[in-house]
Amino acid sequence: MAEPLRFYNTLTRRQEPFESLEPGRVRMYTCGPTVYDYAHIGNFRTFLFEDVLRRTLRLFGYQVTQVMNLTDVDDRTIAGAHAAGVALGEYTARYIDAFFANLDALRIQRAEHYPRATEYIPRMVDLIQRLEAAGHTYRSDGSIYYRIASFPAYGRLSGVRPEANLPGARVDVDDYDKEDARDFVLWKAPRADEPSWQTAVGPGRPGWHLECSAMSMELLGETFDIHCGGVDNIFPHHENEIAQSEGATGKPFVRTWLHAEHLLVEGEKMAKRLGNFFTLQDLLDRGHDPAVIRYLLISVPYRQKLNFTFDGLHAAAQATDRIANTLRRLDHTPPSQAPAEPVQAAIQEFRRDFRAALGDDLNTARALAALHTILRQVNIALDADGIGAAARASLTGALAEADSVLDVFPAVAPTTGRDDADIERLVAERADARSARDFARADSIRDQLAEMGVTIEDTPHGTVWHR
Ligand code: AMP
Ligand code: ZN
């Protein structure tokens, strides 16, 4: 076996070799957007890190089951709907649609599940009942709170020390600072101006933290492999998720926690009042290419702060142009009689470096550097005596493998193996999988084709495809 993947685990505060609970399969939960507004480019930095993680796991041979929730009921969505004077569902729908359109623009692969909080209320109620039975809760004024003193491991993830706080002191809001490490709300009493549900624990609505515990365990099991988010999720959100899940099940909740550092803009925190606040659409409206934005946002390893600047975006555009130019040149140069060995050796080194970089806690900067190195070598070979057919075939394979993670190549480049013969082969493979009733495989081939810009249609006369 090749060298393993290593990840920095926020829980243990060190890099560890990764091992999945079930061989060959990874179950991961990635905290999704709160759909009260358009997601900003900081949010997308985190979602892109998770996309690179997902694709890296697949490169290393794992099947991935990823869940990304949509927080469609919480303090912010309710306040937004209220201000807009529309029903909550109507208010969140437009941001959910925009979110998926943005994911596609940034070439972010779809997760297997996008549960919406409003569709999991019964599971949340079950979880509260389990916590009540285990003695972790108390009621006050129609709301239900988690008593953090009842969970001795509270603070293990974030390092927050709850014992400094007064017992019985509570917070009712979804988001708060470390200074307010207090008993937090699981279920909020109904209010005239808020949506509420009639349930076995009484009328009301869930707190944000409860939502993720309930949805993740429902879809991935009580213990699963990986949970991610941005660093601002560590406290209180993820700390509270652990308390809720482990308090109810008595089992470890998540083995590996990964957190992306924040994106800054021109060296500062993004804020509307500073005029440095950008949604993805803002950048697209200014004419920036989403593939270049993707390149820039993944170019810095996820545990380092990323300083977004327009100079940086310009440099990313130059880098993606360099890639496109070399691929085009390779494409348009007929194979030569040159010996294969030197190119094959460079390809081997590239594959090794590329995997080692990603295996080292997703070092995307090094992975991109390896890509630019091999492309430079390609140019040098083309300047000299060209590249033979066999070497070119392995080069194509190695580049396609790299782009299966990075996805920064031009949309349709035959050099990356995206020619008709490859598409036909995948379509045939999918037909085989369908007749063997292996629908998971069939769907994953469909996704793969979609990533290549190919859509397929099943007709009574068989499957047809088009770009
Ligand atoms: P939200 O929609 O606010 O719940 O955030 C969605 C995701 O984006 C969460 O995982 C946050 O941790 C992450 N996030 C928020 N702000 C930033 C930022 N400036 N840079 C990177 N990630 C962020
Ligand atoms: Zn969450």
mmCIF file of N, CA and C in Angstrom, residues 3-9 14-19 53 56-57 60 62 256 258 302-303 355-363:
data_model
loop_
_atom_site.group_PDB
_atom_site.id
_atom_site.type_symbol
_atom_site.label_atom_id
_atom_site.label_comp_id
_atom_site.label_asym_id
_atom_site.label_seq_id
_atom_site.Cartn_x
_atom_site.Cartn_y
_atom_site.Cartn_z
ATOM 1 N N GLU A 3 1.798 5.236 0.819
ATOM 2 C CA GLU A 3 1.788 5.891 2.131
ATOM 3 C C GLU A 3 0.382 6.426 2.434
ATOM 4 N N PRO A 4 0.028 6.422 3.721
ATOM 5 C CA PRO A 4 -1.359 6.783 4.061
ATOM 6 C C PRO A 4 -1.581 8.284 4.006
ATOM 7 N N LEU A 5 -2.834 8.613 4.063
ATOM 8 C CA LEU A 5 -3.217 10.010 4.206
ATOM 9 C C LEU A 5 -2.985 10.430 5.648
ATOM 10 N N ARG A 6 -2.571 11.648 5.828
ATOM 11 C CA ARG A 6 -2.420 12.171 7.192
ATOM 12 C C ARG A 6 -3.216 13.465 7.304
ATOM 13 N N PHE A 7 -3.936 13.607 8.402
ATOM 14 C CA PHE A 7 -4.708 14.821 8.636
ATOM 15 C C PHE A 7 -4.403 15.382 10.004
ATOM 16 N N TYR A 8 -4.468 16.702 10.104
ATOM 17 C CA TYR A 8 -4.373 17.346 11.408
ATOM 18 C C TYR A 8 -5.764 17.273 12.048
ATOM 19 N N ASN A 9 -5.827 16.625 13.211
ATOM 20 C CA ASN A 9 -7.090 16.422 13.905
ATOM 21 C C ASN A 9 -7.215 17.483 15.008
ATOM 22 N N ARG A 14 -2.914 17.106 16.689
ATOM 23 C CA ARG A 14 -1.715 16.665 15.965
ATOM 24 C C ARG A 14 -2.119 16.013 14.657
ATOM 25 N N GLN A 15 -1.100 15.873 13.805
ATOM 26 C CA GLN A 15 -1.331 15.177 12.534
ATOM 27 C C GLN A 15 -1.341 13.686 12.795
ATOM 28 N N GLU A 16 -2.281 12.982 12.204
ATOM 29 C CA GLU A 16 -2.407 11.540 12.437
ATOM 30 C C GLU A 16 -2.609 10.823 11.111
ATOM 31 N N PRO A 17 -2.130 9.578 11.019
ATOM 32 C CA PRO A 17 -2.484 8.803 9.828
ATOM 33 C C PRO A 17 -3.981 8.542 9.843
ATOM 34 N N PHE A 18 -4.601 8.642 8.692
ATOM 35 C CA PHE A 18 -6.052 8.471 8.633
ATOM 36 C C PHE A 18 -6.409 7.010 8.382
ATOM 37 N N GLU A 19 -7.373 6.547 9.143
ATOM 38 C CA GLU A 19 -7.883 5.192 8.939
ATOM 39 C C GLU A 19 -9.394 5.262 9.082
ATOM 40 N N LEU A 53 -10.904 17.761 0.005
ATOM 41 C CA LEU A 53 -10.826 16.625 0.924
ATOM 42 C C LEU A 53 -11.568 15.423 0.338
ATOM 43 N N THR A 56 -9.725 14.055 -2.617
ATOM 44 C CA THR A 56 -8.473 13.398 -2.209
ATOM 45 C C THR A 56 -8.775 12.013 -1.647
ATOM 46 N N LEU A 57 -9.808 11.920 -0.830
ATOM 47 C CA LEU A 57 -10.182 10.608 -0.286
ATOM 48 C C LEU A 57 -10.483 9.642 -1.434
ATOM 49 N N PHE A 60 -7.395 8.464 -3.100
ATOM 50 C CA PHE A 60 -6.719 7.442 -2.297
ATOM 51 C C PHE A 60 -7.553 6.171 -2.180
ATOM 52 N N TYR A 62 -10.933 5.656 -1.500
ATOM 53 C CA TYR A 62 -12.107 5.506 -0.639
ATOM 54 C C TYR A 62 -13.386 5.848 -1.398
ATOM 55 N N THR A 256 -12.233 12.169 13.473
ATOM 56 C CA THR A 256 -11.312 13.206 13.009
ATOM 57 C C THR A 256 -12.062 14.500 12.718
ATOM 58 N N LEU A 258 -11.680 18.296 11.184
ATOM 59 C CA LEU A 258 -10.815 19.159 10.371
ATOM 60 C C LEU A 258 -11.470 20.537 10.254
ATOM 61 N N TYR A 302 -5.297 24.575 3.700
ATOM 62 C CA TYR A 302 -6.508 25.009 4.404
ATOM 63 C C TYR A 302 -6.267 25.460 5.830
ATOM 64 N N ARG A 303 -5.165 25.057 6.457
ATOM 65 C CA ARG A 303 -4.954 25.474 7.846
ATOM 66 C C ARG A 303 -4.235 26.806 7.956
ATOM 67 N N ARG A 355 0.657 13.020 -4.822
ATOM 68 C CA ARG A 355 -0.017 12.264 -3.761
ATOM 69 C C ARG A 355 0.562 12.574 -2.394
ATOM 70 N N ALA A 356 1.882 12.673 -2.351
ATOM 71 C CA ALA A 356 2.515 12.957 -1.048
ATOM 72 C C ALA A 356 2.053 14.312 -0.532
ATOM 73 N N ALA A 357 1.912 15.275 -1.434
ATOM 74 C CA ALA A 357 1.481 16.623 -1.015
ATOM 75 C C ALA A 357 0.065 16.569 -0.438
ATOM 76 N N LEU A 358 -0.833 15.928 -1.148
ATOM 77 C CA LEU A 358 -2.213 15.871 -0.646
ATOM 78 C C LEU A 358 -2.305 14.996 0.596
ATOM 79 N N GLY A 359 -1.512 13.927 0.611
ATOM 80 C CA GLY A 359 -1.508 13.043 1.773
ATOM 81 C C GLY A 359 -0.989 13.740 3.019
ATOM 82 N N ASP A 360 -0.207 14.790 2.833
ATOM 83 C CA ASP A 360 0.331 15.552 3.946
ATOM 84 C C ASP A 360 -0.680 16.633 4.339
ATOM 85 N N ASP A 361 -1.783 16.204 4.922
ATOM 86 C CA ASP A 361 -2.816 17.118 5.407
ATOM 87 C C ASP A 361 -3.275 18.085 4.310
ATOM 88 N N LEU A 362 -3.461 17.535 3.103
ATOM 89 C CA LEU A 362 -4.006 18.309 1.976
ATOM 90 C C LEU A 362 -3.168 19.542 1.646
ATOM 91 N N ASN A 363 -1.881 19.325 1.425
ATOM 92 C CA ASN A 363 -1.037 20.467 1.064
ATOM 93 C C ASN A 363 -1.231 20.812 -0.415
#
